[in-house]
Coordinates of C-alpha atoms (C1' of nucleotides) in Angstrom, one line a residue:
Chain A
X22 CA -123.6 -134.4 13.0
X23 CA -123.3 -132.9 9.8
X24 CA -120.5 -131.8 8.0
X25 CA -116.9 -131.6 9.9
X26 CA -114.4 -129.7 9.1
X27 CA -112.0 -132.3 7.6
X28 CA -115.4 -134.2 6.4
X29 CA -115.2 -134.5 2.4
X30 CA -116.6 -132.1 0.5
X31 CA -116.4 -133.6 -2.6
X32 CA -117.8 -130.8 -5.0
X33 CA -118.1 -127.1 -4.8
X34 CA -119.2 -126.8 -8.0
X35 CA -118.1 -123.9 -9.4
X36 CA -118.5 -124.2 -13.2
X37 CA -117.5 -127.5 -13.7
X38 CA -120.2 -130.5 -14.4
X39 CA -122.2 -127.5 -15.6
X40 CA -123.0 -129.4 -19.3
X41 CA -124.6 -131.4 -17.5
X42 CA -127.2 -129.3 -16.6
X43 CA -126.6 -126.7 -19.7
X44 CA -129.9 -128.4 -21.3
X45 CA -132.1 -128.0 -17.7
X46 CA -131.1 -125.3 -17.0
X47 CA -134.2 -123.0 -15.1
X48 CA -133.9 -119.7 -16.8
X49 CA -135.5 -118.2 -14.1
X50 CA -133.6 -119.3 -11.5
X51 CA -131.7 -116.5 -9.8
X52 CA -128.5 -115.8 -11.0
X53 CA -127.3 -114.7 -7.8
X54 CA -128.4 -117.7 -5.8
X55 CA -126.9 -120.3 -3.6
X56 CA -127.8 -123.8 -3.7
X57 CA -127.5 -126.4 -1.1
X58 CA -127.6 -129.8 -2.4
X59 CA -128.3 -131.4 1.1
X60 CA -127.0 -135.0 1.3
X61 CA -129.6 -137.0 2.2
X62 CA -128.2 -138.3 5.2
X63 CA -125.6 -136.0 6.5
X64 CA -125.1 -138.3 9.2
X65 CA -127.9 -136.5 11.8
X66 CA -126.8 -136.2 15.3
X67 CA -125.7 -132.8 16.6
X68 CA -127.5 -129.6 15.9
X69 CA -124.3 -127.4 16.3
X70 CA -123.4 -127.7 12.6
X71 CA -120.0 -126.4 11.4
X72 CA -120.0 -123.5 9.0
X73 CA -120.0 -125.6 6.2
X74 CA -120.5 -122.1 4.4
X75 CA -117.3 -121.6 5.5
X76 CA -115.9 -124.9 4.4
X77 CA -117.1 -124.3 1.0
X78 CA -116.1 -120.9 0.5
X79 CA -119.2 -120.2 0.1
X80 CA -118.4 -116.9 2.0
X81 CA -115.7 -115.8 -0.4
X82 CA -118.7 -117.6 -3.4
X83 CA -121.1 -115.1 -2.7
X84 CA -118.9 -112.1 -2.4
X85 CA -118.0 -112.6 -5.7
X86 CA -121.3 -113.5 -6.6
X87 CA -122.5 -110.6 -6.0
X88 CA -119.6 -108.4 -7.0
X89 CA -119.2 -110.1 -10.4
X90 CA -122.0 -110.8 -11.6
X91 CA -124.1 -107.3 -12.6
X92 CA -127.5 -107.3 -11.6
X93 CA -129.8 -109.0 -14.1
X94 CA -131.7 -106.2 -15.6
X95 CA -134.8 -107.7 -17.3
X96 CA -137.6 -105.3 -18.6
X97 CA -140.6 -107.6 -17.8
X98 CA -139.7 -107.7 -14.1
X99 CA -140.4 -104.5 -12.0
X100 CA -138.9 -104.8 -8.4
X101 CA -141.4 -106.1 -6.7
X102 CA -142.8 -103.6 -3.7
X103 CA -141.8 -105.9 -1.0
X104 CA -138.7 -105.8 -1.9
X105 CA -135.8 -102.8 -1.5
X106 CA -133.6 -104.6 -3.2
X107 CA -132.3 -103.0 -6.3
X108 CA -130.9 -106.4 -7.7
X109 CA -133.9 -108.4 -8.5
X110 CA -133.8 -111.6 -10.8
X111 CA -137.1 -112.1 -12.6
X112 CA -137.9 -115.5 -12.0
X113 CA -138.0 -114.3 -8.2
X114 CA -139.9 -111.2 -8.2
X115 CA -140.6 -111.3 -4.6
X116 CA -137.1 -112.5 -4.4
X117 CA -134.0 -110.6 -5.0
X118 CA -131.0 -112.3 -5.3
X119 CA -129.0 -114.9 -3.2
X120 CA -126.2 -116.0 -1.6
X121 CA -125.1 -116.2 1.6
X122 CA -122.6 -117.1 4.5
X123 CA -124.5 -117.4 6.9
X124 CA -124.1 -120.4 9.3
X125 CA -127.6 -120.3 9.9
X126 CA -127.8 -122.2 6.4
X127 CA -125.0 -124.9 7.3
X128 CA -126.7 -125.0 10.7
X129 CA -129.9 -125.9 8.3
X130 CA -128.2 -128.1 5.9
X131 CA -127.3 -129.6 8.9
X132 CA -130.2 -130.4 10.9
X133 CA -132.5 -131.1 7.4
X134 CA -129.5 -133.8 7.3
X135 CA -130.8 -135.2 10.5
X136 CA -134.3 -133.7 11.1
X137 CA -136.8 -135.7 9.2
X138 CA -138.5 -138.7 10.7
X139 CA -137.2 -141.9 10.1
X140 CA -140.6 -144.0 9.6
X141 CA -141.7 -142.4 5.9
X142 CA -139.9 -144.0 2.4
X143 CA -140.3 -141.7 -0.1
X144 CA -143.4 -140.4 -1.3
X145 CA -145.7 -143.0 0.3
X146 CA -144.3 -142.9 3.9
X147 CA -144.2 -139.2 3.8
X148 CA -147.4 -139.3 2.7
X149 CA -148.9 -141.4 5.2
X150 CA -147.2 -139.6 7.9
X151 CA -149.0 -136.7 7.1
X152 CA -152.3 -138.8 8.5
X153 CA -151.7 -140.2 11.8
X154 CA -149.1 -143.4 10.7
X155 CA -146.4 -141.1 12.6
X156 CA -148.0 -141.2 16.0
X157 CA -149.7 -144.3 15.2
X158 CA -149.3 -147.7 16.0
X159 CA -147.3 -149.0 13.0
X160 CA -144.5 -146.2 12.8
X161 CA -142.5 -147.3 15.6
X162 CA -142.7 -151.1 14.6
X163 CA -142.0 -151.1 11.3
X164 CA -138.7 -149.1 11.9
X165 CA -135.9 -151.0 12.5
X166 CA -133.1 -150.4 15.1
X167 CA -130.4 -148.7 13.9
X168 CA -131.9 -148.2 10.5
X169 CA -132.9 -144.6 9.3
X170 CA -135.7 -143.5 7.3
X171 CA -134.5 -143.1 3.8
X172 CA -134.5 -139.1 2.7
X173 CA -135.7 -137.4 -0.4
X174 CA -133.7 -135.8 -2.1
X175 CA -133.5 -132.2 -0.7
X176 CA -132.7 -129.0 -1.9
X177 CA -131.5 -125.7 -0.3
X178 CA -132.0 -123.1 -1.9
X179 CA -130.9 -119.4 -0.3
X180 CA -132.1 -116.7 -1.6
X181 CA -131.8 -113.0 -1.1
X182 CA -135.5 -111.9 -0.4
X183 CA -137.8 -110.1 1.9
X184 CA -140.2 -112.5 2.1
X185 CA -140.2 -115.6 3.4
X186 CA -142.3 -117.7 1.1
X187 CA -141.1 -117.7 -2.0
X188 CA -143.7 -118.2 -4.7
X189 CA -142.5 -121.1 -6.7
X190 CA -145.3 -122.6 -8.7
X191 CA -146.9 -124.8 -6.4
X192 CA -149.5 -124.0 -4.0
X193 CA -148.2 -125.0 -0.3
X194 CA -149.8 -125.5 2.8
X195 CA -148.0 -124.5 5.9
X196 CA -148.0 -127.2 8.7
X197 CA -146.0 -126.0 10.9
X198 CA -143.7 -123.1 12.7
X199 CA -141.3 -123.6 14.7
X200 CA -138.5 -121.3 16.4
X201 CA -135.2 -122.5 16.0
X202 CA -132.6 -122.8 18.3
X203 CA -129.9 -120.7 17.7
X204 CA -132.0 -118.2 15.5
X205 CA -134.1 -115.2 16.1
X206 CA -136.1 -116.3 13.1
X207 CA -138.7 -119.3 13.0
X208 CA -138.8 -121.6 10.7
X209 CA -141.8 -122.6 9.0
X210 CA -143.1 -126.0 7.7
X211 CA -145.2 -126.1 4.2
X212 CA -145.8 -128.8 2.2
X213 CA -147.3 -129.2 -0.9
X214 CA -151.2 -129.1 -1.6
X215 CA -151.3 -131.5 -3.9
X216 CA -152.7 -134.7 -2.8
X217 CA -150.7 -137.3 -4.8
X218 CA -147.4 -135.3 -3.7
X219 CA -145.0 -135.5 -0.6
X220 CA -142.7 -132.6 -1.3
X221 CA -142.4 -130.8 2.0
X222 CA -140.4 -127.4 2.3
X223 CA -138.9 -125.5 5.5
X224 CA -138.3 -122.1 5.4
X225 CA -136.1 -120.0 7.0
X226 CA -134.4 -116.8 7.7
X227 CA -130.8 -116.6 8.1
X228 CA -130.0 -115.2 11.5
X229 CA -126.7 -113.7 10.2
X230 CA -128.3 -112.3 7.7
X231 CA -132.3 -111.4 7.6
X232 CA -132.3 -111.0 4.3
X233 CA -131.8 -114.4 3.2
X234 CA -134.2 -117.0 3.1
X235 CA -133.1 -120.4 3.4
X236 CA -135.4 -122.8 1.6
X237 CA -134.9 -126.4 1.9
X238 CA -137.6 -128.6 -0.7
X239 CA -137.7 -132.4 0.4
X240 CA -139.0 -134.5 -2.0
X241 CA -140.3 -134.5 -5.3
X242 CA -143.3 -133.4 -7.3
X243 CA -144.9 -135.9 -8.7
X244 CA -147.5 -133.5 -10.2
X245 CA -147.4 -130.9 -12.8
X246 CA -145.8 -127.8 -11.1
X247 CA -148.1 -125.8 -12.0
X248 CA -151.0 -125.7 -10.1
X249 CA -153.1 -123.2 -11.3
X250 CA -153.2 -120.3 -9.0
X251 CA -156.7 -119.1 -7.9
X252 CA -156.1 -116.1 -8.8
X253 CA -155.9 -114.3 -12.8
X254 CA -152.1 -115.2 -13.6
X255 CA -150.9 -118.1 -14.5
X256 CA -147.6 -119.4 -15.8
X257 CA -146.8 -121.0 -18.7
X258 CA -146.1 -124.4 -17.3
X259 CA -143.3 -126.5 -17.8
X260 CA -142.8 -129.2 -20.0
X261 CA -143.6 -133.1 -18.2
X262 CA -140.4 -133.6 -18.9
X263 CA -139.5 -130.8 -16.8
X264 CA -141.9 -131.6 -13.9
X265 CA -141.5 -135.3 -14.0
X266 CA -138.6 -137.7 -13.5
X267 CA -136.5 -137.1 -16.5
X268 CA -134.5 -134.9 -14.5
X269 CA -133.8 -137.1 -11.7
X270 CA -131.3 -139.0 -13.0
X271 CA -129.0 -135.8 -13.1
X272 CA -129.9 -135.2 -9.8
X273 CA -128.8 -137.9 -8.8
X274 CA -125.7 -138.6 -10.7
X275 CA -124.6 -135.0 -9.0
X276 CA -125.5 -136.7 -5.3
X277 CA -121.9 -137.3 -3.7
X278 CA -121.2 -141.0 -3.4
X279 CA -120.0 -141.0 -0.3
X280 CA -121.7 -138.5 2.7
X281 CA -120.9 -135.1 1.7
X282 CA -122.8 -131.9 1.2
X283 CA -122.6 -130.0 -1.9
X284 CA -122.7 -126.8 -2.5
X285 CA -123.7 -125.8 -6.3
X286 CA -123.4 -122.8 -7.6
X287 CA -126.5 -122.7 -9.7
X288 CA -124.5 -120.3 -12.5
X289 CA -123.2 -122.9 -13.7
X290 CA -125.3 -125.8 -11.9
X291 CA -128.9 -126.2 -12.1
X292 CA -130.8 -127.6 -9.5
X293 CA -132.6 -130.3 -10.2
X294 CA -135.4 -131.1 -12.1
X295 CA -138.3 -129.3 -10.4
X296 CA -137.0 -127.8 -7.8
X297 CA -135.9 -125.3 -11.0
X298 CA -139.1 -125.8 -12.8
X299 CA -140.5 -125.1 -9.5
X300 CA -138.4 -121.9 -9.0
X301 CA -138.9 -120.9 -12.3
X302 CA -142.6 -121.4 -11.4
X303 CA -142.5 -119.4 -8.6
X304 CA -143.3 -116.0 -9.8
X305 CA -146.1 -117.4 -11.6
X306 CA -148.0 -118.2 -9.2
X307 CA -149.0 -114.8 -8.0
X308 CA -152.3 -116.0 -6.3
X309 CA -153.1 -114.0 -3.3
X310 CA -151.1 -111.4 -1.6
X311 CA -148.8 -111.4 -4.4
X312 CA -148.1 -108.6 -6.4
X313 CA -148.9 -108.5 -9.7
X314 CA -145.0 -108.2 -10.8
X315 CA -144.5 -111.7 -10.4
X316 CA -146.8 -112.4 -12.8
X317 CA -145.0 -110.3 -15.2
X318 CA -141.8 -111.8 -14.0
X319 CA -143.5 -115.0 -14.3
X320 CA -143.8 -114.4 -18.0
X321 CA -140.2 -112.9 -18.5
X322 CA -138.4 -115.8 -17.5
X323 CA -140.3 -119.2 -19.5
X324 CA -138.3 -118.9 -22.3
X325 CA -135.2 -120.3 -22.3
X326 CA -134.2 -118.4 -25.0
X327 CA -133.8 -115.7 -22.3
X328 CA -130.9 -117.4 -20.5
X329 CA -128.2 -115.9 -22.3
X330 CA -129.6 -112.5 -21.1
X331 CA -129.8 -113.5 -17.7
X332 CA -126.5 -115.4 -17.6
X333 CA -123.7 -113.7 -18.2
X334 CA -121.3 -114.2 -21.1
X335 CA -118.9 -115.2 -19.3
X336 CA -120.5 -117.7 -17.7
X337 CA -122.3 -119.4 -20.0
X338 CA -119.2 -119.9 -21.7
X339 CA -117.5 -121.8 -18.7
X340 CA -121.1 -123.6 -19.0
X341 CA -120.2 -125.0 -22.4
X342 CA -117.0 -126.0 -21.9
Chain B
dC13 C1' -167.6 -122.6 1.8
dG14 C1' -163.1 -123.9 0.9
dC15 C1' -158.5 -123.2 1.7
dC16 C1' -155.0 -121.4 4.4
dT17 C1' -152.5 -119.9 8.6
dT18 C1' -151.7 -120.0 13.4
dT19 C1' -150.4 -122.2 17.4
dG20 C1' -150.0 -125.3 21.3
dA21 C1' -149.2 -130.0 22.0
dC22 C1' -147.3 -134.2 20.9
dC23 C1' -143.7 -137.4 19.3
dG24 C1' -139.2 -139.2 18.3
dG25 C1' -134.2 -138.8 17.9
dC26 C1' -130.2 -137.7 19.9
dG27 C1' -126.7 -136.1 23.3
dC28 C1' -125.4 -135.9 28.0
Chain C
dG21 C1' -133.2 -141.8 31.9
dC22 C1' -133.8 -137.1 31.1
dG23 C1' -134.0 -133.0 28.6
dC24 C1' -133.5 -130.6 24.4
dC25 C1' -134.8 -129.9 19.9
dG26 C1' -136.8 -130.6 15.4
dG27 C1' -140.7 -132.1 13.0
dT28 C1' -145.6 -132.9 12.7
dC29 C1' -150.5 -132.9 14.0
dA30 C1' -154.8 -130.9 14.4
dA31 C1' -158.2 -127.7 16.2
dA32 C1' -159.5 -123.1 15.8
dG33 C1' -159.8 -119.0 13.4
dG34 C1' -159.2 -115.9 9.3
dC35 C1' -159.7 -114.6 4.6
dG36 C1' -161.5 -114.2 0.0

DNA sequence: CGCCTTTGACCGGCGC
DNA sequence: GCGCCGGTCAAAGGCG
């Protein structure tokens, strides 16, 4: 199902609610990004999903995104090769920018709304799915007509970038790949390493536009995002109270109460706990085939004290208000 | 050797 | 009931 046009849409956050997140705020997270606070049950159903891009504004969002807001020019982070884009934000070295309006990210805000299994509750469920519990005998029974599976929180995040993995902190394991319908591009399953954590992410390319990578992040960390790459660089981590639940609650509080998507603006929104610890992570985790701009991205963007440089003026002032 | 990706198959939900 | 589609599994292979 997803969003209709008509459907609620009860914040496109553009500046407003932004105190709330003033204090969380990822300094690394790019300026020029979209994010997609996925509802956790759109309502499932159809896989033709309205251009809730389009229902937002998101089209007319990111134009101005990218027209108003001047690239982030930060010293530390050299474009990384991958990329040709001359608009790089330093917490995403391997990732340039963002926005989009692309309906290939409502059509994925959409089906993440309906995709996941319904067996798994949170953490555990997920987890346990990941062993054989899904095809197993106990999956089916337990389920209850009618009832869905309960969703983690998930969180799209579309960014501008060339490659499709975006380095975000935690190491990931990819699952899965699957060609979507609809898309030229296939979509790819990862979830995270760790073994005491659930978080799952699907990534994507937007058909409309290749240079966007959707990300969606289901779940949440219940580790330390920083796993400590193999490799030589490491990140400074963040602080628990970054990585654990501290930040939920504002997470929460900015869910919609009733079943509407939300599209936040992360200039003036942050996303939530550590999905932007996790972003802000990202370049630091530079392990293999990374280059080794990230890592000095990685190190550009930890201090908080930065975010005035990488916000602009003007918008950190609508922030305080 | 450990970890990761790839990839075909399988499963379940949903629409028709 | 059937078919489509998204999500997941797991074996095999690759890489450092």
């Amino acid at each position: 199902m997803g969003l209709e046009k008509g459907e609620e849409v009860t914040e496109v956050m553009e500046g407003a609610a932004s105190s709330l997140f003033s204090d969380v705020l990822w300094p690394g997270f790019p300026i020029n990004s979209a994010i997609l606070d996925l509802p956790d049950e759109a309502g499932g159903g159809g896989s033709e999903s309205p251009d809730f891009m389009e229902l937002l504004g998101l089209q007319d969002l990111s134009q101005s995104l990218f027209n108003s807001t001047p690239p982030i020019q930060t010293p530390q982070a050299a474009p990384p090769a991958e990329s040709s884009e001359t608009v790089n934000f330093p917490a995403t070295p391997n990732s340039s920018s963002m926005s989009s309006s692309s309906t290939d990210a409502a059509n994925d805000a959409d089906r993440v709304a309906q995709a996941t299994a319904p067996e798994a509750v949170g953490d555990e469920g997920a987890e346990l799915g990941r062993g054989k519990t899904i095809r197993g005998s106990n999956s089916k029974g337990e389920k209850k007509k009618g009832q869905k599976r309960q969703r983690e929180p998930r969180f799209a995040f579309m960014t501008k970038s060339e490659v499709d993995h975006l380095e975000d902190g935690y190491r990931w394991r990819k699952y899965g790949q699957k060609a979507v319908k609809n898309s030229p591009f296939p979509r790819s399953y990862y979830r995270c390493t760790s073994a005491v954590c659930s978080v799952k992410k699907r990534v994507e390319r937007s058909c409309k536009d290749p240079t966007i990578v959707v990300t969606t992040y289901e779940g949440q960390h219940t580790h330390p995002s920083p796993v400590v790459p193999r490799g030589t660089h490491r990140y400074a981590p963040p602080p628990p109270s970054a990585w654990s639940s501290p930040y939920l609650p504002i997470f929460s509080s900015c869910l919609p109460s009733t079943q509407t998507l939300e599209f936040r603006q992360h200039i003036s929104n942050t996303p939530p706990f550590d999905y932007a610890t996790s972003f802000a992570a990202s370049v630091g985790d530079a392990r293999r085939h990374r280059e080794p701009a990230a890592a000095a991205a990685a190190g550009a963007v930890r201090d908080h004290g930065l975010l005035q440089d990488l916000i602009p003026a003007k918008v950190m002032k609508t922030d305080q208000e």
